[in-house]
Amino acid sequence: MPNLNPQQRLAVRHIDGPLLVLAGAGSGKTRVITHKIVYLIEQCHLSARSIVAVTFTNKAAREMKSRIGQLLTKGESRGLVVSTFHALGLNILRREHEILRLKAGFSLLDAQDSRALICDLHQQEFSSGGEESSFQWQISTWKNALVTPEEALCRASNDQEAIAAQLYAAYDRRLRAYNAVDFDDLIGLPVHLLTTRPEILSRWQNYFRYLLVDEYQDTNAAQYQLVKYLAGVRGAVTVVGDDDQSVYAWRGAQPENLHQLKEDFPQLTVIKLEQNYRSTTRILRVANQLISSNPHVFEKRLWSALGEGDSIRVLTCRDEHHEADRVVAELMYHRFKYRTACRDYAILYRGNYQSRPFERALRAHGIPYVLSGGTSFFERGEVKDIMAYLRLLANEDDDNAFLRVANTPRRGIGAVTLEKLAGYAALRGQSLLVSGFELGLGEHLSGEALPRLRRFCEWVVDLADRGRRGDPIAVIKDLIADIDYRAWLDENCNDRRTAERRMANVEELVGWLERLYQRGDERRALGDLVAEISLQDILERTQEKKDRDAVNLLTLHAAKGLEFPYVFMVGMEEELLPHRTSVEQGTLEEERRLAYVGITRAQRSLCFTMAEKRQQYGETILCEPSRFLSELPAADLQWEREGIPRDPAERMERGQVHLANLREMLRQ
């Protein structure tokens, strides 16, 4: 461990009892986790299969596993579990599904499927609609807080909460009828099992002998309980986190979980990582000063050996368009002067809508950029179609999937047929697919409707049977060929190029399933593939954004965990950062943490910008500087207002930049 500092070595070698590693931004927390896993295997002689490392994103899990693979000799890491919380929960549910009365091929509903189900239930139960998003958020909040439908109904303090609680109960019943779980169940149901079944708790505690958790400040109540139960009385757990970087309260994250550890594990040891390997001293001084205004249970102060660094500039602009033009001009000048790459720059903002002027300005100068966010791969219609087919093959009780694909592509099974089938299935208390085979259905359907429906159901059952007995990838390819999905896209897309792009997405999905099937030595059934791929963020695998030489445009939330040599933090104004809603709701501390996250993304230089006025809802509003700017050390800020005379040499350089950029654009 020669490349670790003294505090990092302490954290790696501490195995006697629970450990909290309070890791500041850029302090090498991933290095600590990976080296500790190696230490547990090589020095403590723990089997890799008995170690589990948990984080929040697939990208982080892949990076961690890759680093561990480089540190261990071949074969030493076999069986090591490095996964997200939800993938770990899915693993537990797969093994314990019978106790929860789930069949082996249970479906996993995504956010859109859940919302559609809640919408359907709301209309059925209350003959109204339009509030499904708020109900979906409330149900998810209850699940993450481990509140049951019965408890939610007892706690309801008004009619709206009572309706939400009733919907929650109906939604839960419908999930069980569909042999399905939603994303929140992947944590809640395992916690329920570990809480109520001592023999299951004992089995999993013995299976995982050591637990490591990354980004612990982002855990919600359910995730905290999962960690607590798996760690058990032995307290064989290391959690790594930073309460100053907890910015996901809207997603249920509870930074107080760091403090709760001390209550649940009195023997807890705390080790602080305060040396920052990312940023200059000036950037860290500004960050430390800002976050010192927040209350702390665990005090820490970041420091760096990378030198003082440049002054932090504050640019005052006329409006949002002038702000964008000025940032892009500064970026172009800096690139020209220091011969840097586009990927070295990041423009960070509070809300997605703030990116538009910057996109316009970058396009106007022919500067490539990467915009975070956008439509998820799995939210695209063609991908949802194929995934719905696969979910139905894996789970015959998945009525949501049945309804999506029964007439996609069109096969003469219309809305009236499906409505009558649903009514009959409800009377019989069984799934739509099973009901499609019953003789009694003939009393409800006439003409060609019944044989068309039967042919579809028989085809599904045949494919599902082949998927269970043979090669699931061959079955998937046959499915796409049978429905002639390419022709369906050609018919329904506005142009040939769109149809080809959407078909390419389908082919990418199949290719990824095939790679998943061939990975490792464990044979995966179709249901396993469907469950695994539903958890993945395919954007991280299919888009090579990090390899593109492009300016990074992203929100402060999306920037967490990343770093860039040169950072522009834009929109440093009251009601933007801090956001007006947060000020009204009294969550100013989280907004300060968000600003802290933005500042600590910068490695070499940091520039703030603010506008004197902005367009909002068609009106021009006057802006005030963010209160956070006044909390920073004045000596480290260099305010630059428009109209200040520039050095003649700098004016000449900037003119050369403009001409060089024009010539470059003409060559393209």
XYZ file of C-alpha atoms in Angstrom:
668
model
C 0.000 0.000 0.000
C 2.842 2.435 -0.744
C 0.592 4.736 -2.790
C -1.797 5.387 0.135
C -1.477 8.232 2.614
C -1.448 7.462 6.390
C -5.192 8.008 6.876
C -6.047 5.880 3.854
C -3.827 3.073 5.182
C -5.561 3.264 8.564
C -8.933 2.901 6.867
C -7.784 -0.048 4.765
C -6.332 -1.968 7.733
C -9.167 -1.328 10.186
C -11.220 -4.531 10.379
C -12.028 -4.708 14.113
C -15.564 -3.348 14.171
C -17.605 -0.924 12.069
C -15.821 1.946 10.333
C -17.016 5.276 8.940
C -14.592 6.830 6.464
C -15.500 10.509 6.233
C -14.095 11.176 2.772
C -13.970 14.729 1.488
C -14.255 15.559 -2.207
C -11.280 14.271 -4.221
C -9.721 12.511 -1.236
C -9.349 9.072 -2.835
C -12.312 7.217 -1.340
C -12.577 4.726 -4.215
C -8.896 3.932 -3.743
C -9.600 3.121 -0.089
C -12.512 0.790 -0.917
C -10.646 -1.087 -3.652
C -7.465 -1.498 -1.581
C -9.496 -2.619 1.422
C -11.132 -5.382 -0.611
C -7.692 -6.508 -1.765
C -6.466 -6.390 1.872
C -9.420 -8.497 3.043
C -8.703 -11.133 0.402
C -4.900 -11.231 0.485
C -4.080 -10.419 4.126
C -7.232 -11.452 6.012
C -7.822 -14.495 3.761
C -11.523 -13.811 3.266
C -13.080 -15.477 0.255
C -13.989 -12.973 -2.465
C -17.475 -14.530 -2.524
C -18.047 -13.442 1.060
C -17.393 -9.740 0.341
C -19.960 -7.322 -1.061
C -19.287 -3.719 -2.100
C -22.309 -1.545 -2.749
C -22.605 1.786 -4.528
C -25.309 3.793 -6.287
C -24.568 3.614 -10.017
C -23.647 0.865 -12.442
C -20.821 3.056 -13.716
C -19.274 3.334 -10.235
C -19.660 -0.416 -9.677
C -17.955 -1.227 -12.989
C -15.093 1.171 -12.284
C -14.590 -0.288 -8.818
C -14.590 -3.862 -10.099
C -12.116 -2.947 -12.837
C -9.695 -1.391 -10.323
C -9.926 -4.425 -8.050
C -9.226 -6.712 -11.010
C -6.021 -4.789 -11.712
C -4.829 -5.161 -8.097
C -5.527 -8.882 -7.690
C -4.047 -11.834 -9.525
C -6.296 -13.694 -11.918
C -8.965 -15.724 -10.161
C -8.605 -14.096 -6.726
C -11.654 -11.881 -7.288
C -13.921 -14.695 -8.535
C -17.332 -14.414 -6.904
C -16.771 -10.899 -5.536
C -20.022 -8.917 -5.464
C -19.669 -5.274 -6.541
C -23.092 -3.888 -7.332
C -25.674 -1.195 -6.819
C -28.079 -1.340 -3.888
C -30.886 -2.334 -6.232
C -28.880 -5.077 -7.943
C -28.073 -6.502 -4.511
C -31.765 -6.382 -3.593
C -32.670 -8.117 -6.840
C -30.147 -10.851 -6.064
C -31.785 -11.426 -2.663
C -35.286 -11.468 -4.160
C -34.273 -13.986 -6.831
C -33.104 -16.409 -4.162
C -35.965 -15.808 -1.723
C -38.848 -15.202 -4.144
C -40.885 -18.202 -3.001
C -41.125 -16.893 0.563
C -42.621 -13.684 -0.834
C -45.010 -15.743 -2.997
C -43.382 -14.517 -6.170
C -42.840 -16.837 -9.110
C -39.329 -17.237 -10.476
C -39.833 -14.997 -13.505
C -41.244 -12.005 -11.640
C -41.252 -8.710 -13.565
C -39.586 -5.464 -12.632
C -41.684 -2.391 -13.397
C -39.900 0.814 -14.347
C -41.146 4.312 -13.488
C -43.318 4.581 -16.606
C -44.946 1.202 -15.994
C -45.610 2.131 -12.364
C -47.161 5.432 -13.356
C -49.387 3.739 -15.951
C -50.580 1.259 -13.334
C -51.272 4.022 -10.790
C -53.116 5.996 -13.462
C -55.299 2.996 -14.299
C -56.068 2.335 -10.627
C -56.826 5.995 -9.940
C -59.376 6.080 -12.738
C -60.929 2.780 -11.648
C -61.091 3.577 -7.933
C -61.897 7.290 -8.044
C -63.048 7.888 -11.643
C -60.539 10.702 -11.988
C -57.014 11.330 -13.212
C -54.326 13.938 -13.650
C -52.579 13.599 -10.279
C -50.711 10.368 -10.920
C -47.226 11.900 -10.718
C -47.787 13.219 -7.196
C -49.338 9.913 -6.105
C -46.427 7.999 -7.624
C -43.957 10.210 -5.750
C -45.874 9.750 -2.484
C -46.034 5.962 -2.816
C -42.323 5.816 -3.615
C -41.581 8.021 -0.590
C -43.574 5.699 1.668
C -41.808 2.626 0.305
C -38.367 4.172 0.794
C -39.334 5.023 4.377
C -40.566 1.421 4.901
C -44.135 2.604 5.504
C -46.738 -0.080 4.660
C -50.083 0.739 2.981
C -51.857 0.120 6.296
C -49.516 2.485 8.137
C -49.898 5.106 5.415
C -53.694 4.985 5.775
C -53.473 5.372 9.553
C -51.124 8.350 9.221
C -53.160 10.176 6.543
C -53.875 13.698 7.775
C -56.059 14.887 4.880
C -58.207 13.594 2.028
C -55.367 13.718 -0.498
C -53.106 11.551 1.663
C -55.996 9.153 2.336
C -56.566 8.733 -1.416
C -52.830 8.179 -1.940
C -52.799 5.547 0.822
C -55.775 3.725 -0.712
C -54.051 3.824 -4.115
C -50.893 2.496 -2.466
C -52.802 -0.509 -1.114
C -54.492 -1.182 -4.467
C -51.178 -0.709 -6.311
C -49.448 -3.188 -4.014
C -52.202 -5.779 -4.544
C -52.013 -5.324 -8.317
C -48.227 -5.786 -8.294
C -48.625 -9.114 -6.511
C -51.362 -10.169 -8.933
C -49.013 -9.351 -11.824
C -46.153 -11.283 -10.185
C -44.212 -8.026 -10.331
C -42.157 -5.677 -8.176
C -41.220 -2.069 -8.710
C -37.855 -0.373 -8.262
C -38.491 0.578 -4.636
C -39.451 -3.027 -3.786
C -35.904 -4.131 -4.606
C -34.850 -2.621 -1.283
C -38.083 -2.701 0.728
C -38.907 -6.385 0.213
C -35.430 -7.679 1.186
C -35.533 -5.485 4.310
C -38.962 -6.954 5.133
C -37.543 -10.474 4.780
C -34.493 -9.741 6.919
C -36.692 -8.114 9.561
C -39.348 -10.822 9.818
C -37.478 -14.040 9.027
C -34.515 -14.691 11.385
C -33.385 -17.730 9.404
C -33.098 -15.637 6.215
C -31.266 -12.889 8.094
C -28.798 -15.425 9.470
C -28.275 -16.971 6.030
C -27.396 -13.667 4.352
C -25.239 -12.449 7.239
C -23.238 -15.659 6.986
C -23.100 -15.419 3.199
C -21.655 -11.883 3.264
C -18.834 -11.760 5.816
C -17.816 -8.173 5.043
C -19.781 -5.233 3.645
C -18.456 -2.005 2.097
C -20.729 0.887 1.118
C -19.805 3.865 -1.064
C -21.572 7.287 -1.097
C -23.226 6.422 2.209
C -24.619 9.941 2.653
C -27.013 9.225 -0.246
C -28.764 6.262 1.427
C -32.450 6.482 2.281
C -34.178 4.838 5.256
C -34.693 1.479 3.506
C -31.103 1.297 2.248
C -29.803 2.152 5.705
C -31.803 -0.699 7.221
C -30.530 -3.119 4.567
C -26.933 -2.226 5.469
C -27.659 -2.415 9.189
C -29.175 -5.910 8.967
C -26.495 -7.327 6.671
C -23.717 -5.927 8.883
C -25.325 -7.577 11.913
C -23.919 -7.688 15.428
C -20.419 -8.343 14.083
C -20.435 -4.888 12.533
C -18.204 -6.114 9.724
C -18.848 -3.021 7.636
C -17.008 -0.029 6.209
C -19.078 2.880 4.958
C -17.575 5.756 3.016
C -19.351 9.070 2.687
C -19.350 12.835 2.968
C -22.285 14.675 4.516
C -21.156 17.840 2.701
C -21.976 16.149 -0.624
C -25.475 14.940 0.203
C -27.645 16.587 -2.467
C -30.417 14.059 -3.080
C -32.993 14.796 -0.376
C -35.649 14.974 -3.125
C -34.806 11.321 -3.839
C -35.101 10.317 -0.180
C -31.410 10.531 0.750
C -30.798 11.117 4.439
C -27.338 12.475 5.322
C -28.295 11.964 8.956
C -27.748 8.238 8.313
C -24.047 9.003 8.829
C -24.886 10.230 12.311
C -27.317 7.361 12.969
C -24.425 4.925 12.581
C -23.022 6.114 15.905
C -26.317 5.260 17.595
C -26.687 1.792 16.055
C -22.985 0.904 16.241
C -21.590 2.467 19.479
C -18.190 0.931 18.749
C -17.979 2.863 15.437
C -14.548 4.185 14.447
C -14.360 7.385 12.355
C -11.412 8.096 10.045
C -11.287 11.365 8.102
C -9.771 11.726 4.630
C -9.004 15.435 4.265
C -6.166 15.562 1.746
C -7.624 16.484 -1.633
C -5.805 15.233 -4.738
C -7.970 17.124 -7.224
C -8.032 20.882 -6.639
C -5.733 23.797 -5.859
C -5.512 25.287 -2.376
C -7.514 28.380 -3.354
C -10.439 26.335 -4.681
C -10.479 24.273 -1.492
C -10.256 27.362 0.704
C -13.346 28.765 -1.004
C -15.162 25.429 -0.682
C -14.258 25.062 3.007
C -15.414 28.598 3.762
C -18.757 28.052 2.035
C -19.610 24.728 3.677
C -18.555 25.936 7.126
C -21.913 27.775 7.268
C -23.664 24.392 7.485
C -23.875 22.588 10.862
C -21.664 19.496 11.201
C -21.533 16.501 13.507
C -18.192 15.461 11.986
C -15.920 18.424 11.269
C -13.349 18.209 8.473
C -11.301 20.631 6.386
C -9.913 19.764 2.972
C -6.327 20.650 2.086
C -4.154 20.210 -0.975
C -0.477 19.971 -1.865
C -1.113 21.148 -5.432
C -0.266 24.804 -4.890
C -2.223 28.040 -4.376
C -3.744 28.301 -7.844
C -5.344 31.194 -9.740
C -7.857 33.691 -8.386
C -11.477 32.701 -8.771
C -13.197 34.994 -11.243
C -16.758 36.316 -10.991
C -18.201 37.585 -14.292
C -21.207 39.915 -14.190
C -23.300 39.743 -17.376
C -26.277 41.693 -18.773
C -28.615 38.707 -19.267
C -28.587 34.950 -19.888
C -27.600 35.364 -23.565
C -24.719 37.685 -22.744
C -23.724 35.220 -20.014
C -23.538 32.372 -22.520
C -21.647 34.435 -25.099
C -19.163 35.596 -22.483
C -18.532 32.113 -21.090
C -17.965 30.696 -24.570
C -15.644 33.598 -25.448
C -13.639 32.973 -22.254
C -13.503 29.266 -23.027
C -12.269 29.898 -26.598
C -9.612 32.333 -25.392
C -8.412 29.928 -22.706
C -8.181 27.067 -25.200
C -6.225 29.214 -27.620
C -3.822 30.421 -24.931
C -3.156 27.082 -23.211
C -3.796 24.626 -26.083
C -6.287 22.595 -24.055
C -8.965 20.129 -25.188
C -12.713 20.819 -25.216
C -13.297 17.936 -22.801
C -11.309 19.814 -20.157
C -14.155 22.314 -19.666
C -17.448 22.000 -17.826
C -20.346 24.454 -17.618
C -22.411 23.687 -14.507
C -25.898 25.033 -13.764
C -28.764 24.478 -11.330
C -31.537 23.561 -13.788
C -31.545 21.810 -17.173
C -33.293 24.709 -18.920
C -30.245 26.930 -18.290
C -28.273 24.963 -20.899
C -30.125 26.378 -23.933
C -28.257 29.695 -24.360
C -24.938 27.874 -23.925
C -25.887 25.281 -26.519
C -26.761 28.088 -28.937
C -23.483 29.920 -28.300
C -21.371 26.771 -28.638
C -23.136 25.778 -31.862
C -22.658 29.280 -33.244
C -18.880 28.893 -32.829
C -18.759 25.282 -33.989
C -17.602 24.019 -30.588
C -18.655 20.416 -29.846
C -20.453 19.775 -26.561
C -22.003 16.933 -24.591
C -25.291 17.590 -22.799
C -26.114 15.462 -19.760
C -29.611 14.060 -19.360
C -31.955 13.365 -22.265
C -34.201 10.436 -22.957
C -33.074 7.199 -21.362
C -32.449 4.291 -23.702
C -35.132 2.274 -21.934
C -37.686 5.073 -22.314
C -37.567 4.869 -26.113
C -40.699 3.332 -27.587
C -39.007 0.595 -29.602
C -36.940 -0.565 -26.610
C -39.997 -0.579 -24.341
C -41.868 -2.654 -26.960
C -39.235 -5.394 -27.113
C -38.670 -5.337 -23.364
C -42.433 -5.730 -22.826
C -42.409 -8.840 -25.048
C -39.484 -10.256 -23.074
C -41.134 -9.480 -19.747
C -44.234 -11.350 -20.905
C -42.177 -14.368 -22.008
C -40.490 -14.419 -18.595
C -43.665 -13.809 -16.592
C -47.095 -14.810 -17.921
C -48.776 -12.751 -15.159
C -47.364 -9.440 -16.432
C -50.612 -7.874 -17.650
C -48.973 -4.492 -18.298
C -46.604 -6.107 -20.777
C -49.463 -8.079 -22.352
C -51.511 -4.933 -22.954
C -48.548 -3.118 -24.521
C -47.659 -5.819 -27.057
C -50.977 -7.532 -27.826
C -51.530 -5.274 -30.834
C -47.988 -3.990 -31.428
C -47.447 -4.558 -34.301
C -51.106 -4.641 -35.259
C -52.596 -8.132 -35.359
C -56.305 -7.352 -35.129
C -56.552 -7.423 -31.330
C -58.252 -4.111 -30.693
C -59.188 -2.119 -27.606
C -62.666 -3.683 -27.369
C -61.193 -7.203 -27.385
C -58.664 -6.298 -24.708
C -61.311 -4.640 -22.560
C -63.519 -7.739 -22.664
C -60.515 -9.973 -21.950
C -59.574 -7.809 -18.957
C -63.131 -8.002 -17.606
C -63.170 -11.782 -17.911
C -59.681 -12.091 -16.325
C -60.805 -9.948 -13.392
C -63.814 -12.194 -12.818
C -61.621 -15.292 -12.906
C -58.846 -13.719 -10.789
C -56.080 -14.617 -13.199
C -53.776 -13.067 -15.766
C -54.787 -11.918 -19.263
C -52.555 -14.500 -20.948
C -53.982 -17.432 -18.984
C -57.531 -16.171 -19.535
C -56.921 -16.119 -23.287
C -56.986 -19.949 -23.331
C -60.205 -20.499 -21.352
C -63.341 -21.841 -23.010
C -65.522 -19.415 -21.074
C -63.944 -16.488 -22.895
C -65.898 -17.506 -25.996
C -69.069 -16.189 -24.339
C -67.536 -12.696 -24.264
C -65.784 -12.550 -27.660
C -67.290 -13.194 -31.076
C -66.209 -13.405 -34.704
C -62.507 -13.322 -35.496
C -61.567 -11.698 -32.177
C -61.254 -14.974 -30.251
C -59.096 -16.926 -32.765
C -56.790 -13.919 -33.232
C -56.329 -13.618 -29.495
C -55.770 -17.390 -29.132
C -53.127 -17.415 -31.873
C -51.249 -14.619 -30.134
C -51.418 -16.352 -26.722
C -50.282 -19.692 -28.180
C -47.359 -17.977 -29.915
C -46.301 -16.308 -26.646
C -46.491 -19.566 -24.684
C -44.521 -21.418 -27.349
C -41.753 -18.797 -27.341
C -41.695 -18.715 -23.534
C -41.324 -22.493 -23.397
C -38.466 -22.405 -25.908
C -36.845 -19.608 -23.884
C -36.898 -21.747 -20.747
C -35.585 -24.896 -22.432
C -33.126 -23.528 -24.968
C -31.050 -20.548 -26.004
C -32.896 -17.372 -24.926
C -30.989 -15.206 -27.425
C -32.179 -17.323 -30.363
C -35.727 -16.969 -29.046
C -35.391 -13.171 -28.819
C -34.141 -12.964 -32.401
C -36.972 -15.231 -33.595
C -39.482 -13.030 -31.757
C -38.305 -9.882 -33.547
C -38.390 -11.696 -36.883
C -41.849 -13.199 -36.228
C -43.449 -9.830 -35.550
C -41.512 -8.251 -38.464
C -40.677 -5.313 -36.255
C -38.506 -3.656 -38.895
C -41.493 -3.400 -41.253
C -43.616 -2.050 -38.383
C -41.071 0.738 -37.835
C -40.890 1.494 -41.559
C -44.661 1.841 -41.610
C -44.959 4.031 -38.512
C -41.921 6.328 -38.725
C -41.973 9.609 -40.611
C -38.848 8.815 -42.612
C -36.503 5.968 -43.396
C -33.644 7.386 -41.315
C -35.767 7.450 -38.157
C -36.887 3.852 -38.742
C -33.269 2.739 -39.174
C -32.162 4.555 -36.025
C -34.940 2.955 -33.978
C -34.159 -0.496 -35.387
C -30.498 0.061 -34.490
C -31.624 0.595 -30.892
C -33.433 -2.750 -30.983
C -30.317 -4.445 -32.357
C -28.189 -2.817 -29.643
C -30.591 -4.157 -27.011
C -30.336 -7.684 -28.444
C -26.549 -7.422 -28.660
C -26.314 -6.331 -25.063
C -28.581 -9.186 -23.912
C -26.340 -11.575 -25.823
C -23.205 -10.249 -24.097
C -24.972 -10.550 -20.761
C -25.939 -14.157 -21.538
C -22.379 -15.113 -22.477
C -20.769 -13.394 -19.471
C -19.345 -15.624 -16.760
C -19.906 -19.318 -16.255
C -23.391 -19.131 -14.765
C -26.207 -20.039 -17.167
C -28.836 -17.300 -17.244
C -32.463 -17.939 -18.065
C -34.495 -15.429 -20.032
C -36.104 -14.123 -16.837
C -32.672 -13.474 -15.311
C -31.571 -11.529 -18.374
C -34.720 -9.408 -18.351
C -34.386 -8.629 -14.642
C -30.690 -7.750 -14.918
C -30.978 -5.530 -17.949
C -33.896 -3.640 -16.432
C -31.524 -2.417 -13.733
C -28.819 -1.190 -16.074
C -28.309 2.301 -17.435
C -27.517 1.385 -21.006
C -26.533 4.957 -21.823
C -23.320 4.413 -19.894
C -22.475 1.446 -22.142
C -23.601 2.753 -25.518
C -22.577 6.404 -25.443
C -18.849 7.066 -25.306
C -19.287 10.617 -24.044
C -16.130 10.562 -21.995
C -14.077 9.765 -25.125
C -15.440 12.680 -27.139
C -13.500 15.915 -27.226
C -16.458 18.076 -26.288
C -17.362 20.719 -23.699
C -19.434 19.245 -20.853
C -22.820 20.841 -20.110
C -24.449 19.404 -17.013
C -26.415 20.184 -13.879
C -24.755 20.434 -10.500
C -26.543 17.217 -9.470
C -25.219 15.371 -12.535
C -21.688 16.682 -11.899
C -21.392 14.877 -8.565
C -18.579 12.333 -8.690
C -16.920 13.996 -11.719
C -13.987 16.378 -12.057
C -12.803 18.814 -14.731
C -9.681 20.966 -15.073
C -11.691 24.135 -15.830
C -15.169 24.829 -14.475
C -17.708 27.590 -15.107
C -20.464 27.729 -12.484
C -23.187 29.845 -14.093
C -26.355 31.466 -12.753
C -24.928 32.378 -9.340
C -28.047 34.315 -8.380
C -30.733 34.299 -5.729
C -33.688 32.091 -6.731
C -31.381 30.066 -9.011
C -28.653 28.990 -6.576
C -30.023 28.822 -3.955
C -33.212 27.853 -5.743
C -36.332 29.762 -4.743
C -38.255 26.605 -3.819
C -35.468 25.453 -1.516
C -35.390 28.809 0.231
C -39.169 28.698 0.711
C -39.038 25.110 2.020
C -36.160 25.789 4.377
C -33.679 23.467 2.663
C -30.934 26.066 2.230
C -28.323 23.710 3.666
C -28.751 21.293 0.774
C -28.438 24.150 -1.741
C -25.167 25.142 -0.048
C -23.980 21.539 -0.339
C -24.904 21.625 -4.026
C -22.783 24.753 -4.542
C -19.975 23.012 -2.619
C -20.197 20.033 -4.962
C -19.904 22.367 -7.959
C -16.870 24.194 -6.573
C -15.043 20.967 -5.736
C -15.444 19.648 -9.298
C -12.791 22.164 -10.421
C -9.181 21.041 -10.556
C -7.232 24.082 -11.784
C -9.542 27.030 -12.339
C -13.043 28.108 -11.353
C -15.164 30.917 -12.740
C -18.581 32.065 -11.451
C -21.044 33.981 -13.616
C -24.241 35.877 -12.854
C -26.734 37.903 -14.877
C -28.254 41.250 -13.952
C -31.601 40.216 -15.491
C -33.228 37.133 -17.012
C -36.297 36.188 -18.984
C -38.718 34.137 -16.920
C -42.162 33.061 -18.148
C -42.058 35.783 -20.790
C -41.136 38.536 -18.338
C -37.829 40.222 -17.577
C -36.818 39.910 -13.929
C -33.972 41.673 -12.125
C -31.467 39.358 -10.453
C -29.491 39.603 -7.239
C -26.126 37.928 -6.645
C -26.342 34.582 -4.845
C -25.919 34.844 -1.095
C -23.335 32.087 -1.458
C -20.960 34.514 -3.197
C -20.993 36.728 -0.101
C -20.071 33.685 2.032
C -16.824 33.148 0.100
C -13.486 34.735 1.133
C -13.405 38.086 -0.677
C -9.626 37.997 -1.108
C -9.916 34.922 -3.345
C -12.536 36.415 -5.700
C -11.755 38.584 -8.697
C -14.893 40.437 -9.819
C -14.962 41.392 -13.507
C -17.709 43.607 -14.845
C -18.347 44.377 -18.505
C -16.553 47.410 -19.914
C -13.351 47.148 -17.867
C -10.426 47.997 -20.222
C -8.310 44.999 -21.152
C -4.583 44.782 -21.575
C -3.691 45.577 -25.266
C -1.831 42.264 -25.637
C -4.853 40.355 -24.335
C -7.165 42.255 -26.740
C -4.933 41.221 -29.614
C -4.910 37.590 -28.471
C -8.697 37.547 -28.214
C -8.964 38.957 -31.729
C -6.680 36.193 -32.988
C -8.892 33.620 -31.267
C -11.952 34.969 -33.052
C -10.256 34.907 -36.473
C -8.842 31.421 -35.903
C -12.262 30.136 -34.947
C -13.857 31.664 -38.063
C -11.242 29.981 -40.262
C -11.867 26.645 -38.531
C -15.625 26.938 -39.084
C -15.097 27.728 -42.793
C -12.998 24.547 -43.187
C -15.783 22.347 -41.747
